[in-house]
Amino acid sequence: TPPSAPSNVSASGISTSQISLSWSPSSDNVGISYYQIYRNGNSVGTTGSTSYTDGGLNAGTTYTYSIYAIDTSGNRNVYNGATQVATGTTYPAADTTPPSAPSNVSATGVSTSQINLSWSPSTDNVGVAYYRVFRNGNTVGTTNGTRYADGGLNAGQTYTYSIYAVDTSGNLNVYNAATQVATGTTLSTPPPPPPPPPPPSGTNVTICMFDDGSFLYPAPSSCRNVGGLFTTGCLYPDGSVRPGGC
């Protein structure tokens, strides 16, 4: 009498080269001796328990397993594809492909202490995680986008920047000076404002001055007759007149 077929077979990838198998035990009138494991139709091992780890596999590959029960008399269970078969996939190989280098990097001074950076995005097979910004060979920050404002700089100074892309596996792009490097210069300290212009020049004219500080211009021919005295005033180009000479 053959044993019953194993059931609830599961196959789970646990690394890039291993799949872990487990199943519910078979029953038999004389007892189960061992289980035989087949991978893609080929026997790969036996075990006396209800679990097995299959190794030496290829990364990112799916395998089909079937588990057979063998009793102490050497009888093997009748095949049952519904219960004793499962598929499992190994982990994909670790990503080692670097992203492309950023391109069109620009560095523009926007103040005496800040330079704004921008660039075109990199591409990658698994995706770019962030960009790392270097100033004169030293890391100054990271960003998820394609813009960065670098501050705290000296006025009128030129700085060299390089932008690196880092993918989700931690791979850094291969350095490409032609595309990922730019220089930028902060604005110089502004000069002091120019001095105010000198007052406009005027022309000396005769006015008729009164004791209360008021005056007449043009002065009448008979200033004394109206209670005033002839004196000198200054006629400016805008037509205004002030007492006192120019």
PDB file of C-alpha atoms in Angstrom:
ATOM      1  CA  THR A   1       0.000   0.000   0.000  1.00  0.00           C
ATOM      2  CA  PRO A   2       1.565   3.340  -1.020  1.00  0.00           C
ATOM      3  CA  PRO A   3       1.603   6.245   1.425  1.00  0.00           C
ATOM      4  CA  SER A   4      -0.597   9.286   0.908  1.00  0.00           C
ATOM      5  CA  ALA A   5       0.875  12.142  -1.105  1.00  0.00           C
ATOM      6  CA  PRO A   6       2.552  14.972   0.827  1.00  0.00           C
ATOM      7  CA  SER A   7       0.389  18.109   1.014  1.00  0.00           C
ATOM      8  CA  ASN A   8       0.678  21.841   1.635  1.00  0.00           C
ATOM      9  CA  VAL A   9       4.042  21.934  -0.105  1.00  0.00           C
ATOM     10  CA  SER A  10       5.645  25.390  -0.029  1.00  0.00           C
ATOM     11  CA  ALA A  11       8.824  26.617  -1.707  1.00  0.00           C
ATOM     12  CA  SER A  12      10.293  29.969  -0.647  1.00  0.00           C
ATOM     13  CA  GLY A  13      13.483  31.631  -1.837  1.00  0.00           C
ATOM     14  CA  ILE A  14      15.743  32.502   1.102  1.00  0.00           C
ATOM     15  CA  SER A  15      18.810  33.745  -0.795  1.00  0.00           C
ATOM     16  CA  THR A  16      20.161  34.175  -4.303  1.00  0.00           C
ATOM     17  CA  SER A  17      21.072  30.452  -4.352  1.00  0.00           C
ATOM     18  CA  GLN A  18      18.684  28.659  -1.939  1.00  0.00           C
ATOM     19  CA  ILE A  19      15.007  27.710  -1.708  1.00  0.00           C
ATOM     20  CA  SER A  20      13.469  26.395   1.494  1.00  0.00           C
ATOM     21  CA  LEU A  21      10.845  23.617   1.176  1.00  0.00           C
ATOM     22  CA  SER A  22       8.297  22.400   3.695  1.00  0.00           C
ATOM     23  CA  TRP A  23       5.183  20.178   3.601  1.00  0.00           C
ATOM     24  CA  SER A  24       2.637  18.338   5.692  1.00  0.00           C
ATOM     25  CA  PRO A  25       3.546  14.692   6.421  1.00  0.00           C
ATOM     26  CA  SER A  26       2.145  11.738   4.549  1.00  0.00           C
ATOM     27  CA  SER A  27       0.393   8.841   6.270  1.00  0.00           C
ATOM     28  CA  ASP A  28       1.056   5.154   5.694  1.00  0.00           C
ATOM     29  CA  ASN A  29      -0.022   1.807   7.127  1.00  0.00           C
ATOM     30  CA  VAL A  30       3.575   0.735   7.898  1.00  0.00           C
ATOM     31  CA  GLY A  31       5.250   4.124   8.307  1.00  0.00           C
ATOM     32  CA  ILE A  32       7.092   6.711   6.243  1.00  0.00           C
ATOM     33  CA  SER A  33      10.779   6.009   5.698  1.00  0.00           C
ATOM     34  CA  TYR A  34      11.792   9.266   3.950  1.00  0.00           C
ATOM     35  CA  TYR A  35      10.782  11.900   1.431  1.00  0.00           C
ATOM     36  CA  GLN A  36      12.368  12.309  -1.978  1.00  0.00           C
ATOM     37  CA  ILE A  37      12.705  15.837  -3.439  1.00  0.00           C
ATOM     38  CA  TYR A  38      12.527  16.512  -7.172  1.00  0.00           C
ATOM     39  CA  ARG A  39      13.500  19.800  -8.778  1.00  0.00           C
ATOM     40  CA  ASN A  40      12.261  20.357 -12.331  1.00  0.00           C
ATOM     41  CA  GLY A  41      11.739  16.601 -12.631  1.00  0.00           C
ATOM     42  CA  ASN A  42      15.147  15.546 -11.318  1.00  0.00           C
ATOM     43  CA  SER A  43      15.838  14.035  -7.904  1.00  0.00           C
ATOM     44  CA  VAL A  44      18.000  16.388  -5.817  1.00  0.00           C
ATOM     45  CA  GLY A  45      17.894  14.786  -2.370  1.00  0.00           C
ATOM     46  CA  THR A  46      16.057  12.961   0.403  1.00  0.00           C
ATOM     47  CA  THR A  47      15.141  13.785   3.976  1.00  0.00           C
ATOM     48  CA  GLY A  48      13.498  12.063   6.910  1.00  0.00           C
ATOM     49  CA  SER A  49      11.798  15.304   8.010  1.00  0.00           C
ATOM     50  CA  THR A  50       9.176  17.528   6.411  1.00  0.00           C
ATOM     51  CA  SER A  51      11.545  20.311   5.389  1.00  0.00           C
ATOM     52  CA  TYR A  52      14.462  20.628   2.997  1.00  0.00           C
ATOM     53  CA  THR A  53      16.785  23.409   1.808  1.00  0.00           C
ATOM     54  CA  ASP A  54      17.813  23.191  -1.829  1.00  0.00           C
ATOM     55  CA  GLY A  55      21.049  25.035  -2.644  1.00  0.00           C
ATOM     56  CA  GLY A  56      23.436  25.780  -5.481  1.00  0.00           C
ATOM     57  CA  LEU A  57      20.718  27.514  -7.496  1.00  0.00           C
ATOM     58  CA  ASN A  58      20.822  30.451  -9.884  1.00  0.00           C
ATOM     59  CA  ALA A  59      19.806  33.914  -8.716  1.00  0.00           C
ATOM     60  CA  GLY A  60      16.383  35.192  -9.721  1.00  0.00           C
ATOM     61  CA  THR A  61      15.281  31.815 -11.119  1.00  0.00           C
ATOM     62  CA  THR A  62      12.007  29.943 -10.562  1.00  0.00           C
ATOM     63  CA  TYR A  63      12.076  26.185  -9.884  1.00  0.00           C
ATOM     64  CA  THR A  64       9.283  23.586  -9.647  1.00  0.00           C
ATOM     65  CA  TYR A  65       9.457  21.032  -6.823  1.00  0.00           C
ATOM     66  CA  SER A  66       7.566  17.819  -6.176  1.00  0.00           C
ATOM     67  CA  ILE A  67       7.834  15.849  -2.937  1.00  0.00           C
ATOM     68  CA  TYR A  68       7.344  12.063  -2.807  1.00  0.00           C
ATOM     69  CA  ALA A  69       6.810   9.955   0.316  1.00  0.00           C
ATOM     70  CA  ILE A  70       8.521   6.531   0.507  1.00  0.00           C
ATOM     71  CA  ASP A  71       7.344   4.052   3.142  1.00  0.00           C
ATOM     72  CA  THR A  72       9.394   1.430   4.957  1.00  0.00           C
ATOM     73  CA  SER A  73       8.419  -1.128   2.317  1.00  0.00           C
ATOM     74  CA  GLY A  74       9.757   1.063  -0.500  1.00  0.00           C
ATOM     75  CA  ASN A  75       6.332   2.051  -1.782  1.00  0.00           C
ATOM     76  CA  ARG A  76       6.059   5.547  -3.235  1.00  0.00           C
ATOM     77  CA  ASN A  77       2.901   7.638  -3.109  1.00  0.00           C
ATOM     78  CA  VAL A  78       0.753   8.056  -6.185  1.00  0.00           C
ATOM     79  CA  TYR A  79       1.521  11.397  -7.835  1.00  0.00           C
ATOM     80  CA  ASN A  80      -0.888  14.186  -6.934  1.00  0.00           C
ATOM     81  CA  GLY A  81      -0.074  17.473  -8.665  1.00  0.00           C
ATOM     82  CA  ALA A  82      -2.649  19.318  -6.577  1.00  0.00           C
ATOM     83  CA  THR A  83      -0.916  18.642  -3.244  1.00  0.00           C
ATOM     84  CA  GLN A  84       2.707  17.659  -3.643  1.00  0.00           C
ATOM     85  CA  VAL A  85       3.989  20.327  -6.077  1.00  0.00           C
ATOM     86  CA  ALA A  86       5.108  23.926  -5.505  1.00  0.00           C
ATOM     87  CA  THR A  87       7.244  26.541  -7.245  1.00  0.00           C
ATOM     88  CA  GLY A  88       9.803  28.843  -5.652  1.00  0.00           C
ATOM     89  CA  THR A  89      12.083  31.637  -6.846  1.00  0.00           C
ATOM     90  CA  THR A  90      15.536  32.555  -5.589  1.00  0.00           C
ATOM     91  CA  TYR A  91      16.404  36.141  -4.713  1.00  0.00           C
ATOM     92  CA  PRO A  92      17.576  38.251  -7.649  1.00  0.00           C
ATOM     93  CA  ALA A  93      21.288  38.893  -7.989  1.00  0.00           C
ATOM     94  CA  ALA A  94      22.603  41.968  -6.218  1.00  0.00           C
ATOM     95  CA  ASP A  95      22.541  45.027  -8.455  1.00  0.00           C
ATOM     96  CA  THR A  96      26.024  46.183  -9.432  1.00  0.00           C
ATOM     97  CA  THR A  97      25.090  48.405 -12.370  1.00  0.00           C
ATOM     98  CA  PRO A  98      25.882  52.070 -11.640  1.00  0.00           C
ATOM     99  CA  PRO A  99      23.546  54.861 -12.717  1.00  0.00           C
ATOM    100  CA  SER A 100      24.483  57.163 -15.557  1.00  0.00           C
ATOM    101  CA  ALA A 101      26.340  60.338 -14.639  1.00  0.00           C
ATOM    102  CA  PRO A 102      24.291  63.511 -14.139  1.00  0.00           C
ATOM    103  CA  SER A 103      24.565  65.928 -17.059  1.00  0.00           C
ATOM    104  CA  ASN A 104      24.082  69.609 -17.888  1.00  0.00           C
ATOM    105  CA  VAL A 105      25.306  70.650 -14.453  1.00  0.00           C
ATOM    106  CA  SER A 106      25.130  74.417 -13.908  1.00  0.00           C
ATOM    107  CA  ALA A 107      26.357  76.491 -10.971  1.00  0.00           C
ATOM    108  CA  THR A 108      25.127  80.082 -10.708  1.00  0.00           C
ATOM    109  CA  GLY A 109      26.057  82.615  -8.049  1.00  0.00           C
ATOM    110  CA  VAL A 110      22.891  84.280  -6.756  1.00  0.00           C
ATOM    111  CA  SER A 111      24.330  86.264  -3.846  1.00  0.00           C
ATOM    112  CA  THR A 112      27.612  86.971  -2.091  1.00  0.00           C
ATOM    113  CA  SER A 113      27.234  83.701  -0.141  1.00  0.00           C
ATOM    114  CA  GLN A 114      25.134  81.310  -2.258  1.00  0.00           C
ATOM    115  CA  ILE A 115      25.447  79.327  -5.492  1.00  0.00           C
ATOM    116  CA  ASN A 116      22.445  77.518  -6.983  1.00  0.00           C
ATOM    117  CA  LEU A 117      23.040  74.184  -8.738  1.00  0.00           C
ATOM    118  CA  SER A 118      20.873  72.291 -11.225  1.00  0.00           C
ATOM    119  CA  TRP A 119      21.381  69.271 -13.498  1.00  0.00           C
ATOM    120  CA  SER A 120      19.626  66.761 -15.735  1.00  0.00           C
ATOM    121  CA  PRO A 121      18.617  63.496 -14.010  1.00  0.00           C
ATOM    122  CA  SER A 122      20.524  60.223 -14.216  1.00  0.00           C
ATOM    123  CA  THR A 123      19.027  56.906 -15.331  1.00  0.00           C
ATOM    124  CA  ASP A 124      19.435  53.521 -13.642  1.00  0.00           C
ATOM    125  CA  ASN A 125      18.146  49.959 -13.988  1.00  0.00           C
ATOM    126  CA  VAL A 126      16.714  49.897 -10.443  1.00  0.00           C
ATOM    127  CA  GLY A 127      16.213  53.609  -9.831  1.00  0.00           C
ATOM    128  CA  VAL A 128      18.167  56.611  -8.553  1.00  0.00           C
ATOM    129  CA  ALA A 129      17.847  57.071  -4.782  1.00  0.00           C
ATOM    130  CA  TYR A 130      19.507  60.486  -4.400  1.00  0.00           C
ATOM    131  CA  TYR A 131      22.271  62.785  -5.612  1.00  0.00           C
ATOM    132  CA  ARG A 132      25.412  63.649  -3.655  1.00  0.00           C
ATOM    133  CA  VAL A 133      26.861  67.151  -4.050  1.00  0.00           C
ATOM    134  CA  PHE A 134      30.610  67.773  -3.814  1.00  0.00           C
ATOM    135  CA  ARG A 135      32.226  71.211  -3.526  1.00  0.00           C
ATOM    136  CA  ASN A 136      35.966  71.372  -4.219  1.00  0.00           C
ATOM    137  CA  GLY A 137      36.143  67.606  -3.627  1.00  0.00           C
ATOM    138  CA  ASN A 138      34.232  67.534  -0.328  1.00  0.00           C
ATOM    139  CA  THR A 139      30.671  66.357   0.250  1.00  0.00           C
ATOM    140  CA  VAL A 140      28.394  69.250   1.179  1.00  0.00           C
ATOM    141  CA  GLY A 141      24.958  67.623   0.958  1.00  0.00           C
ATOM    142  CA  THR A 142      22.484  65.308  -0.738  1.00  0.00           C
ATOM    143  CA  THR A 143      19.146  65.811  -2.447  1.00  0.00           C
ATOM    144  CA  ASN A 144      16.419  63.672  -4.002  1.00  0.00           C
ATOM    145  CA  GLY A 145      15.794  66.251  -6.709  1.00  0.00           C
ATOM    146  CA  THR A 146      17.908  67.857  -9.406  1.00  0.00           C
ATOM    147  CA  ARG A 147      18.489  71.205  -7.683  1.00  0.00           C
ATOM    148  CA  TYR A 148      20.614  72.254  -4.729  1.00  0.00           C
ATOM    149  CA  ALA A 149      21.363  75.608  -3.052  1.00  0.00           C
ATOM    150  CA  ASP A 150      24.854  75.772  -1.546  1.00  0.00           C
ATOM    151  CA  GLY A 151      25.192  78.521   1.053  1.00  0.00           C
ATOM    152  CA  GLY A 152      27.640  79.917   3.580  1.00  0.00           C
ATOM    153  CA  LEU A 153      30.196  80.768   0.887  1.00  0.00           C
ATOM    154  CA  ASN A 154      32.684  83.624   0.548  1.00  0.00           C
ATOM    155  CA  ALA A 155      31.941  86.625  -1.642  1.00  0.00           C
ATOM    156  CA  GLY A 156      33.576  86.766  -5.056  1.00  0.00           C
ATOM    157  CA  GLN A 157      34.946  83.207  -4.835  1.00  0.00           C
ATOM    158  CA  THR A 158      34.852  80.482  -7.504  1.00  0.00           C
ATOM    159  CA  TYR A 159      33.925  76.927  -6.478  1.00  0.00           C
ATOM    160  CA  THR A 160      34.017  73.641  -8.395  1.00  0.00           C
ATOM    161  CA  TYR A 161      31.063  71.272  -8.002  1.00  0.00           C
ATOM    162  CA  SER A 162      30.555  67.646  -9.004  1.00  0.00           C
ATOM    163  CA  ILE A 163      27.219  65.838  -8.753  1.00  0.00           C
ATOM    164  CA  TYR A 164      27.039  62.065  -8.230  1.00  0.00           C
ATOM    165  CA  ALA A 165      23.971  59.833  -8.649  1.00  0.00           C
ATOM    166  CA  VAL A 166      23.456  57.005  -6.139  1.00  0.00           C
ATOM    167  CA  ASP A 167      20.984  54.217  -6.969  1.00  0.00           C
ATOM    168  CA  THR A 168      18.789  52.219  -4.584  1.00  0.00           C
ATOM    169  CA  SER A 169      21.489  49.544  -4.337  1.00  0.00           C
ATOM    170  CA  GLY A 170      24.092  52.096  -3.275  1.00  0.00           C
ATOM    171  CA  ASN A 171      25.975  52.147  -6.582  1.00  0.00           C
ATOM    172  CA  LEU A 172      27.650  55.462  -7.474  1.00  0.00           C
ATOM    173  CA  ASN A 173      27.892  56.587 -11.091  1.00  0.00           C
ATOM    174  CA  VAL A 174      31.232  56.368 -12.871  1.00  0.00           C
ATOM    175  CA  TYR A 175      32.908  59.789 -12.789  1.00  0.00           C
ATOM    176  CA  ASN A 176      32.455  61.825 -15.961  1.00  0.00           C
ATOM    177  CA  ALA A 177      34.078  65.250 -15.794  1.00  0.00           C
ATOM    178  CA  ALA A 178      32.547  66.256 -19.115  1.00  0.00           C
ATOM    179  CA  THR A 179      28.977  66.078 -17.803  1.00  0.00           C
ATOM    180  CA  GLN A 180      28.836  66.146 -14.017  1.00  0.00           C
ATOM    181  CA  VAL A 181      31.167  69.040 -13.129  1.00  0.00           C
ATOM    182  CA  ALA A 182      30.597  72.808 -13.136  1.00  0.00           C
ATOM    183  CA  THR A 183      32.133  75.904 -11.572  1.00  0.00           C
ATOM    184  CA  GLY A 184      30.277  78.836 -10.079  1.00  0.00           C
ATOM    185  CA  THR A 185      31.265  82.175  -8.554  1.00  0.00           C
ATOM    186  CA  THR A 186      29.494  84.028  -5.777  1.00  0.00           C
ATOM    187  CA  LEU A 187      28.677  87.695  -6.294  1.00  0.00           C
ATOM    188  CA  SER A 188      31.301  90.219  -5.179  1.00  0.00           C
ATOM    189  CA  THR A 189      30.670  92.467  -2.186  1.00  0.00           C
ATOM    190  CA  PRO A 190      28.708  95.428  -3.585  1.00  0.00           C
ATOM    191  CA  PRO A 191      30.607  98.773  -3.636  1.00  0.00           C
ATOM    192  CA  PRO A 192      29.446 101.576  -1.318  1.00  0.00           C
ATOM    193  CA  PRO A 193      26.748 103.805  -2.798  1.00  0.00           C
ATOM    194  CA  PRO A 194      28.025 106.889  -4.640  1.00  0.00           C
ATOM    195  CA  PRO A 195      28.007 110.206  -2.765  1.00  0.00           C
ATOM    196  CA  PRO A 196      24.978 112.419  -3.306  1.00  0.00           C
ATOM    197  CA  PRO A 197      25.308 114.820  -6.227  1.00  0.00           C
ATOM    198  CA  PRO A 198      26.340 118.398  -5.403  1.00  0.00           C
ATOM    199  CA  PRO A 199      23.548 120.922  -5.227  1.00  0.00           C
ATOM    200  CA  PRO A 200      22.754 122.481  -8.586  1.00  0.00           C
ATOM    201  CA  SER A 201      24.635 125.675  -9.430  1.00  0.00           C
ATOM    202  CA  GLY A 202      22.667 128.900  -9.628  1.00  0.00           C
ATOM    203  CA  THR A 203      22.899 132.516 -10.755  1.00  0.00           C
ATOM    204  CA  ASN A 204      23.136 135.564  -8.485  1.00  0.00           C
ATOM    205  CA  VAL A 205      20.102 137.818  -8.848  1.00  0.00           C
ATOM    206  CA  THR A 206      18.718 140.874  -7.046  1.00  0.00           C
ATOM    207  CA  ILE A 207      15.762 140.356  -4.714  1.00  0.00           C
ATOM    208  CA  CYS A 208      13.730 142.683  -2.524  1.00  0.00           C
ATOM    209  CA  MET A 209      14.039 141.428   1.064  1.00  0.00           C
ATOM    210  CA  PHE A 210      11.657 142.284   3.906  1.00  0.00           C
ATOM    211  CA  ASP A 211      12.173 142.204   7.681  1.00  0.00           C
ATOM    212  CA  ASP A 212       9.917 139.147   8.131  1.00  0.00           C
ATOM    213  CA  GLY A 213      12.177 137.054   5.868  1.00  0.00           C
ATOM    214  CA  SER A 214       9.965 137.174   2.818  1.00  0.00           C
ATOM    215  CA  PHE A 215      11.230 138.581  -0.445  1.00  0.00           C
ATOM    216  CA  LEU A 216      10.184 139.531  -3.946  1.00  0.00           C
ATOM    217  CA  TYR A 217      11.724 138.296  -7.162  1.00  0.00           C
ATOM    218  CA  PRO A 218      11.961 139.854  -9.646  1.00  0.00           C
ATOM    219  CA  ALA A 219      12.609 142.823  -7.355  1.00  0.00           C
ATOM    220  CA  PRO A 220      10.520 145.920  -8.022  1.00  0.00           C
ATOM    221  CA  SER A 221      12.369 149.032  -9.152  1.00  0.00           C
ATOM    222  CA  SER A 222      11.310 150.836  -5.967  1.00  0.00           C
ATOM    223  CA  CYS A 223      12.063 148.205  -3.270  1.00  0.00           C
ATOM    224  CA  ARG A 224      12.569 150.848  -0.573  1.00  0.00           C
ATOM    225  CA  ASN A 225       9.177 152.366  -1.330  1.00  0.00           C
ATOM    226  CA  VAL A 226       7.483 149.062  -0.418  1.00  0.00           C
ATOM    227  CA  GLY A 227       9.428 148.638   2.837  1.00  0.00           C
ATOM    228  CA  GLY A 228      12.204 146.357   1.646  1.00  0.00           C
ATOM    229  CA  LEU A 229      15.877 146.390   0.867  1.00  0.00           C
ATOM    230  CA  PHE A 230      17.690 145.238  -2.225  1.00  0.00           C
ATOM    231  CA  THR A 231      19.909 142.207  -1.581  1.00  0.00           C
ATOM    232  CA  THR A 232      21.372 139.243  -3.419  1.00  0.00           C
ATOM    233  CA  GLY A 233      19.507 135.980  -4.028  1.00  0.00           C
ATOM    234  CA  CYS A 234      20.336 132.777  -5.929  1.00  0.00           C
ATOM    235  CA  LEU A 235      18.249 131.684  -8.892  1.00  0.00           C
ATOM    236  CA  TYR A 236      18.502 127.896  -9.472  1.00  0.00           C
ATOM    237  CA  PRO A 237      17.938 126.088 -12.787  1.00  0.00           C
ATOM    238  CA  ASP A 238      14.569 124.771 -11.599  1.00  0.00           C
ATOM    239  CA  GLY A 239      13.335 128.361 -11.220  1.00  0.00           C
ATOM    240  CA  SER A 240      13.477 128.470  -7.422  1.00  0.00           C
ATOM    241  CA  VAL A 241      15.079 131.452  -5.639  1.00  0.00           C
ATOM    242  CA  ARG A 242      16.706 131.573  -2.203  1.00  0.00           C
ATOM    243  CA  PRO A 243      18.148 134.514  -0.287  1.00  0.00           C
ATOM    244  CA  GLY A 244      21.945 134.701  -0.257  1.00  0.00           C
ATOM    245  CA  GLY A 245      24.457 134.520  -3.027  1.00  0.00           C
ATOM    246  CA  CYS A 246      25.275 131.423  -5.063  1.00  0.00           C
TER     247      CYS A 246
END
